Amino acid sequence: MPKVGDFYEGYRANEFIFYIDGTASPGVSKVSGLSEGEIDTIEQADGGSNHVYKVAATKIKFESLTIERYVDGSPQDKRFADWFSSTFNLNATQNGGSSVRKCGMIQKLHNGQVVLTFSFKNAWVKSSKFTDLEAGSTTLMKQTIVLEHEGLQRE
C-alpha cells in the first residue's frame, strides 16, 4: 500500500488486467460484480414471543461478473465471439449452455505492480450485447458480457 504522510492512499480502480484461461484480454475497460459472496438469512420466529432470530443459511451465492470491452477488430473480438457462439449456437441441434466454462482472474495493478488478484472459476457467458448504433455519435463501440461463475476468490 502506498503510504502518503500519515495515511495509506487507496488504490485507484483504473489499472487492471482481465484474464480468461490464462490469456490477457487487453480491451476490457470495466469489470463489475467483484463480490466475494453472499449468504442468505433465515428468519426464525421465537414461538410465543414477538422476537425473530436471524440465522445464516448454508447457501453461498455469487454475483455475476459484468465486463465491458471495446470492439476493435483485435483477436480478442474473435475469442469472445467464439466463446459466445459455443454457448449460444442457435443452429446446433444441442446448445453448449453452461457446459462451456472457463476460468480466469482479474489482477489489480498499482503503478504497474500487482497488488490484488481475484480469481473466478467455471464461468460461462450468460449474455452479450453491444452499444447502440447511432448516426453522428462519437461514442466508441463496446460489448457488455455477463458471466455467471461458481465463485470469486481474493488471493
mmCIF file of C-alpha atoms in Angstrom:
data_model
loop_
_atom_site.group_PDB
_atom_site.id
_atom_site.type_symbol
_atom_site.label_atom_id
_atom_site.label_comp_id
_atom_site.label_asym_id
_atom_site.label_seq_id
_atom_site.Cartn_x
_atom_site.Cartn_y
_atom_site.Cartn_z
ATOM 1 C CA MET A 1 0.000 0.000 0.000
ATOM 2 C CA PRO A 2 1.306 3.450 -0.794
ATOM 3 C CA LYS A 3 1.795 5.437 2.391
ATOM 4 C CA VAL A 4 1.461 9.181 1.966
ATOM 5 C CA GLY A 5 2.360 11.107 5.097
ATOM 6 C CA ASP A 6 0.387 9.583 7.964
ATOM 7 C CA PHE A 7 -2.199 7.681 5.909
ATOM 8 C CA TYR A 8 -2.409 4.954 3.307
ATOM 9 C CA GLU A 9 -3.563 6.127 -0.102
ATOM 10 C CA GLY A 10 -6.321 3.962 -1.571
ATOM 11 C CA TYR A 11 -5.767 2.063 -4.791
ATOM 12 C CA ARG A 12 -7.252 3.564 -7.912
ATOM 13 C CA ALA A 13 -9.758 1.404 -9.786
ATOM 14 C CA ASN A 14 -8.416 2.213 -13.255
ATOM 15 C CA GLU A 15 -5.437 -0.128 -13.575
ATOM 16 C CA PHE A 16 -6.199 -3.844 -14.017
ATOM 17 C CA ILE A 17 -5.775 -6.812 -16.355
ATOM 18 C CA PHE A 18 -8.569 -9.296 -17.110
ATOM 19 C CA TYR A 19 -7.556 -12.881 -17.960
ATOM 20 C CA ILE A 20 -9.570 -15.758 -19.440
ATOM 21 C CA ASP A 21 -7.908 -19.185 -19.346
ATOM 22 C CA GLY A 22 -4.511 -17.566 -18.734
ATOM 23 C CA THR A 23 -4.716 -15.171 -21.694
ATOM 24 C CA ALA A 24 -4.886 -11.420 -21.074
ATOM 25 C CA SER A 25 -7.781 -9.516 -22.598
ATOM 26 C CA PRO A 26 -6.369 -6.021 -23.047
ATOM 27 C CA GLY A 27 -9.549 -4.436 -24.434
ATOM 28 C CA VAL A 28 -11.540 -4.926 -21.225
ATOM 29 C CA SER A 29 -12.306 -1.460 -19.872
ATOM 30 C CA LYS A 30 -14.592 -2.243 -16.916
ATOM 31 C CA VAL A 31 -15.297 -5.152 -14.565
ATOM 32 C CA SER A 32 -18.200 -5.052 -12.123
ATOM 33 C CA GLY A 33 -19.634 -7.620 -9.755
ATOM 34 C CA LEU A 34 -16.464 -8.247 -7.737
ATOM 35 C CA SER A 35 -18.347 -9.803 -4.833
ATOM 36 C CA GLU A 36 -16.802 -12.437 -2.592
ATOM 37 C CA GLY A 37 -20.201 -13.984 -1.979
ATOM 38 C CA GLU A 38 -23.404 -13.580 -0.064
ATOM 39 C CA ILE A 39 -25.096 -15.908 2.425
ATOM 40 C CA ASP A 40 -28.883 -15.891 2.679
ATOM 41 C CA THR A 41 -30.505 -15.150 6.004
ATOM 42 C CA ILE A 42 -33.221 -17.304 7.506
ATOM 43 C CA GLU A 43 -35.648 -15.633 9.894
ATOM 44 C CA GLN A 44 -36.718 -17.954 12.689
ATOM 45 C CA ALA A 45 -39.635 -16.776 14.822
ATOM 46 C CA ASP A 46 -39.463 -17.467 18.553
ATOM 47 C CA GLY A 47 -42.762 -19.171 19.323
ATOM 48 C CA GLY A 48 -44.873 -17.316 21.881
ATOM 49 C CA SER A 49 -42.986 -14.015 21.533
ATOM 50 C CA ASN A 50 -42.545 -11.204 19.024
ATOM 51 C CA HIS A 51 -38.830 -11.888 18.653
ATOM 52 C CA VAL A 52 -37.359 -13.156 15.381
ATOM 53 C CA TYR A 53 -33.882 -14.655 15.287
ATOM 54 C CA LYS A 54 -31.755 -14.328 12.195
ATOM 55 C CA VAL A 55 -29.743 -17.386 11.229
ATOM 56 C CA ALA A 56 -27.198 -17.776 8.423
ATOM 57 C CA ALA A 57 -28.279 -20.182 5.694
ATOM 58 C CA THR A 58 -25.764 -22.585 4.201
ATOM 59 C CA LYS A 59 -26.089 -21.446 0.572
ATOM 60 C CA ILE A 60 -23.480 -19.052 -0.779
ATOM 61 C CA LYS A 61 -24.395 -17.004 -3.855
ATOM 62 C CA PHE A 62 -22.008 -15.162 -6.139
ATOM 63 C CA GLU A 63 -22.850 -12.039 -8.119
ATOM 64 C CA SER A 64 -22.463 -12.197 -11.893
ATOM 65 C CA LEU A 65 -19.346 -10.585 -13.365
ATOM 66 C CA THR A 66 -20.107 -7.915 -15.938
ATOM 67 C CA ILE A 67 -17.278 -6.947 -18.245
ATOM 68 C CA GLU A 68 -17.180 -4.167 -20.801
ATOM 69 C CA ARG A 69 -14.729 -4.229 -23.644
ATOM 70 C CA TYR A 70 -14.073 -2.138 -26.717
ATOM 71 C CA VAL A 71 -14.867 -3.759 -30.055
ATOM 72 C CA ASP A 72 -11.769 -3.013 -32.112
ATOM 73 C CA GLY A 73 -11.185 -5.819 -34.632
ATOM 74 C CA SER A 74 -8.427 -7.366 -32.499
ATOM 75 C CA PRO A 75 -8.064 -11.124 -31.906
ATOM 76 C CA GLN A 76 -9.953 -10.549 -28.622
ATOM 77 C CA ASP A 77 -13.128 -9.899 -30.646
ATOM 78 C CA LYS A 78 -12.864 -13.407 -32.095
ATOM 79 C CA ARG A 79 -12.053 -15.041 -28.742
ATOM 80 C CA PHE A 80 -15.159 -13.603 -27.096
ATOM 81 C CA ALA A 81 -17.303 -14.271 -30.190
ATOM 82 C CA ASP A 82 -16.160 -17.910 -30.258
ATOM 83 C CA TRP A 83 -16.933 -18.348 -26.558
ATOM 84 C CA PHE A 84 -20.380 -16.815 -27.048
ATOM 85 C CA SER A 85 -21.034 -18.951 -30.146
ATOM 86 C CA SER A 86 -20.065 -22.156 -28.357
ATOM 87 C CA THR A 87 -22.597 -21.304 -25.651
ATOM 88 C CA PHE A 88 -25.389 -19.977 -27.887
ATOM 89 C CA ASN A 89 -25.026 -21.854 -31.173
ATOM 90 C CA LEU A 90 -28.571 -21.362 -32.428
ATOM 91 C CA ASN A 91 -28.049 -23.578 -35.489
ATOM 92 C CA ALA A 92 -26.815 -26.579 -33.496
ATOM 93 C CA THR A 93 -29.086 -29.436 -32.501
ATOM 94 C CA GLN A 94 -27.830 -29.011 -28.922
ATOM 95 C CA ASN A 95 -26.522 -25.782 -27.346
ATOM 96 C CA GLY A 96 -23.436 -25.722 -25.127
ATOM 97 C CA GLY A 97 -25.124 -23.624 -22.438
ATOM 98 C CA SER A 98 -23.415 -23.592 -19.085
ATOM 99 C CA SER A 99 -21.245 -26.582 -20.014
ATOM 100 C CA VAL A 100 -18.850 -24.262 -21.907
ATOM 101 C CA ARG A 101 -16.910 -22.948 -18.913
ATOM 102 C CA LYS A 102 -13.660 -21.065 -18.497
ATOM 103 C CA CYS A 103 -11.599 -19.905 -15.539
ATOM 104 C CA GLY A 104 -9.963 -16.534 -15.205
ATOM 105 C CA MET A 105 -8.712 -13.766 -12.974
ATOM 106 C CA ILE A 106 -8.547 -10.035 -12.577
ATOM 107 C CA GLN A 107 -5.228 -8.573 -11.478
ATOM 108 C CA LYS A 108 -5.449 -5.164 -9.838
ATOM 109 C CA LEU A 109 -2.321 -3.127 -10.503
ATOM 110 C CA HIS A 110 -0.985 -0.065 -8.724
ATOM 111 C CA ASN A 111 1.727 1.812 -10.616
ATOM 112 C CA GLY A 112 2.330 -1.293 -12.737
ATOM 113 C CA GLN A 113 2.692 -3.697 -9.784
ATOM 114 C CA VAL A 114 0.159 -6.439 -8.988
ATOM 115 C CA VAL A 115 -1.375 -5.647 -5.578
ATOM 116 C CA LEU A 116 -4.532 -7.786 -5.616
ATOM 117 C CA THR A 117 -5.815 -10.759 -7.576
ATOM 118 C CA PHE A 118 -9.377 -12.047 -7.897
ATOM 119 C CA SER A 119 -9.783 -15.465 -9.497
ATOM 120 C CA PHE A 120 -13.053 -16.929 -10.722
ATOM 121 C CA LYS A 121 -13.825 -20.476 -11.712
ATOM 122 C CA ASN A 122 -16.149 -22.242 -14.126
ATOM 123 C CA ALA A 123 -17.568 -19.129 -15.774
ATOM 124 C CA TRP A 124 -19.912 -19.199 -18.747
ATOM 125 C CA VAL A 125 -21.435 -16.475 -20.888
ATOM 126 C CA LYS A 126 -24.894 -15.519 -19.653
ATOM 127 C CA SER A 127 -25.416 -12.659 -22.092
ATOM 128 C CA SER A 128 -23.661 -10.439 -24.602
ATOM 129 C CA LYS A 129 -24.811 -7.119 -26.001
ATOM 130 C CA PHE A 130 -23.352 -4.209 -27.915
ATOM 131 C CA THR A 131 -23.542 -0.434 -27.774
ATOM 132 C CA ASP A 132 -26.455 1.077 -29.652
ATOM 133 C CA LEU A 133 -25.558 2.252 -33.127
ATOM 134 C CA GLU A 134 -26.384 5.899 -33.732
ATOM 135 C CA ALA A 135 -25.570 8.051 -36.755
ATOM 136 C CA GLY A 136 -23.493 11.107 -35.840
ATOM 137 C CA SER A 137 -22.405 9.679 -32.489
ATOM 138 C CA THR A 138 -18.788 9.872 -31.343
ATOM 139 C CA THR A 139 -19.170 7.004 -28.863
ATOM 140 C CA LEU A 140 -16.805 4.044 -29.157
ATOM 141 C CA MET A 141 -18.477 0.672 -29.700
ATOM 142 C CA LYS A 142 -18.463 -1.554 -26.612
ATOM 143 C CA GLN A 143 -19.527 -5.088 -25.863
ATOM 144 C CA THR A 144 -21.030 -5.889 -22.463
ATOM 145 C CA ILE A 145 -20.680 -9.516 -21.400
ATOM 146 C CA VAL A 146 -22.274 -11.010 -18.296
ATOM 147 C CA LEU A 147 -20.515 -14.062 -16.878
ATOM 148 C CA GLU A 148 -22.011 -16.474 -14.378
ATOM 149 C CA HIS A 149 -19.443 -18.342 -12.297
ATOM 150 C CA GLU A 150 -19.056 -20.716 -9.386
ATOM 151 C CA GLY A 151 -17.001 -18.494 -7.139
ATOM 152 C CA LEU A 152 -14.773 -15.453 -6.905
ATOM 153 C CA GLN A 153 -11.804 -15.678 -4.587
ATOM 154 C CA ARG A 154 -9.474 -12.924 -3.472
ATOM 155 C CA GLU A 155 -5.893 -14.169 -3.400
#
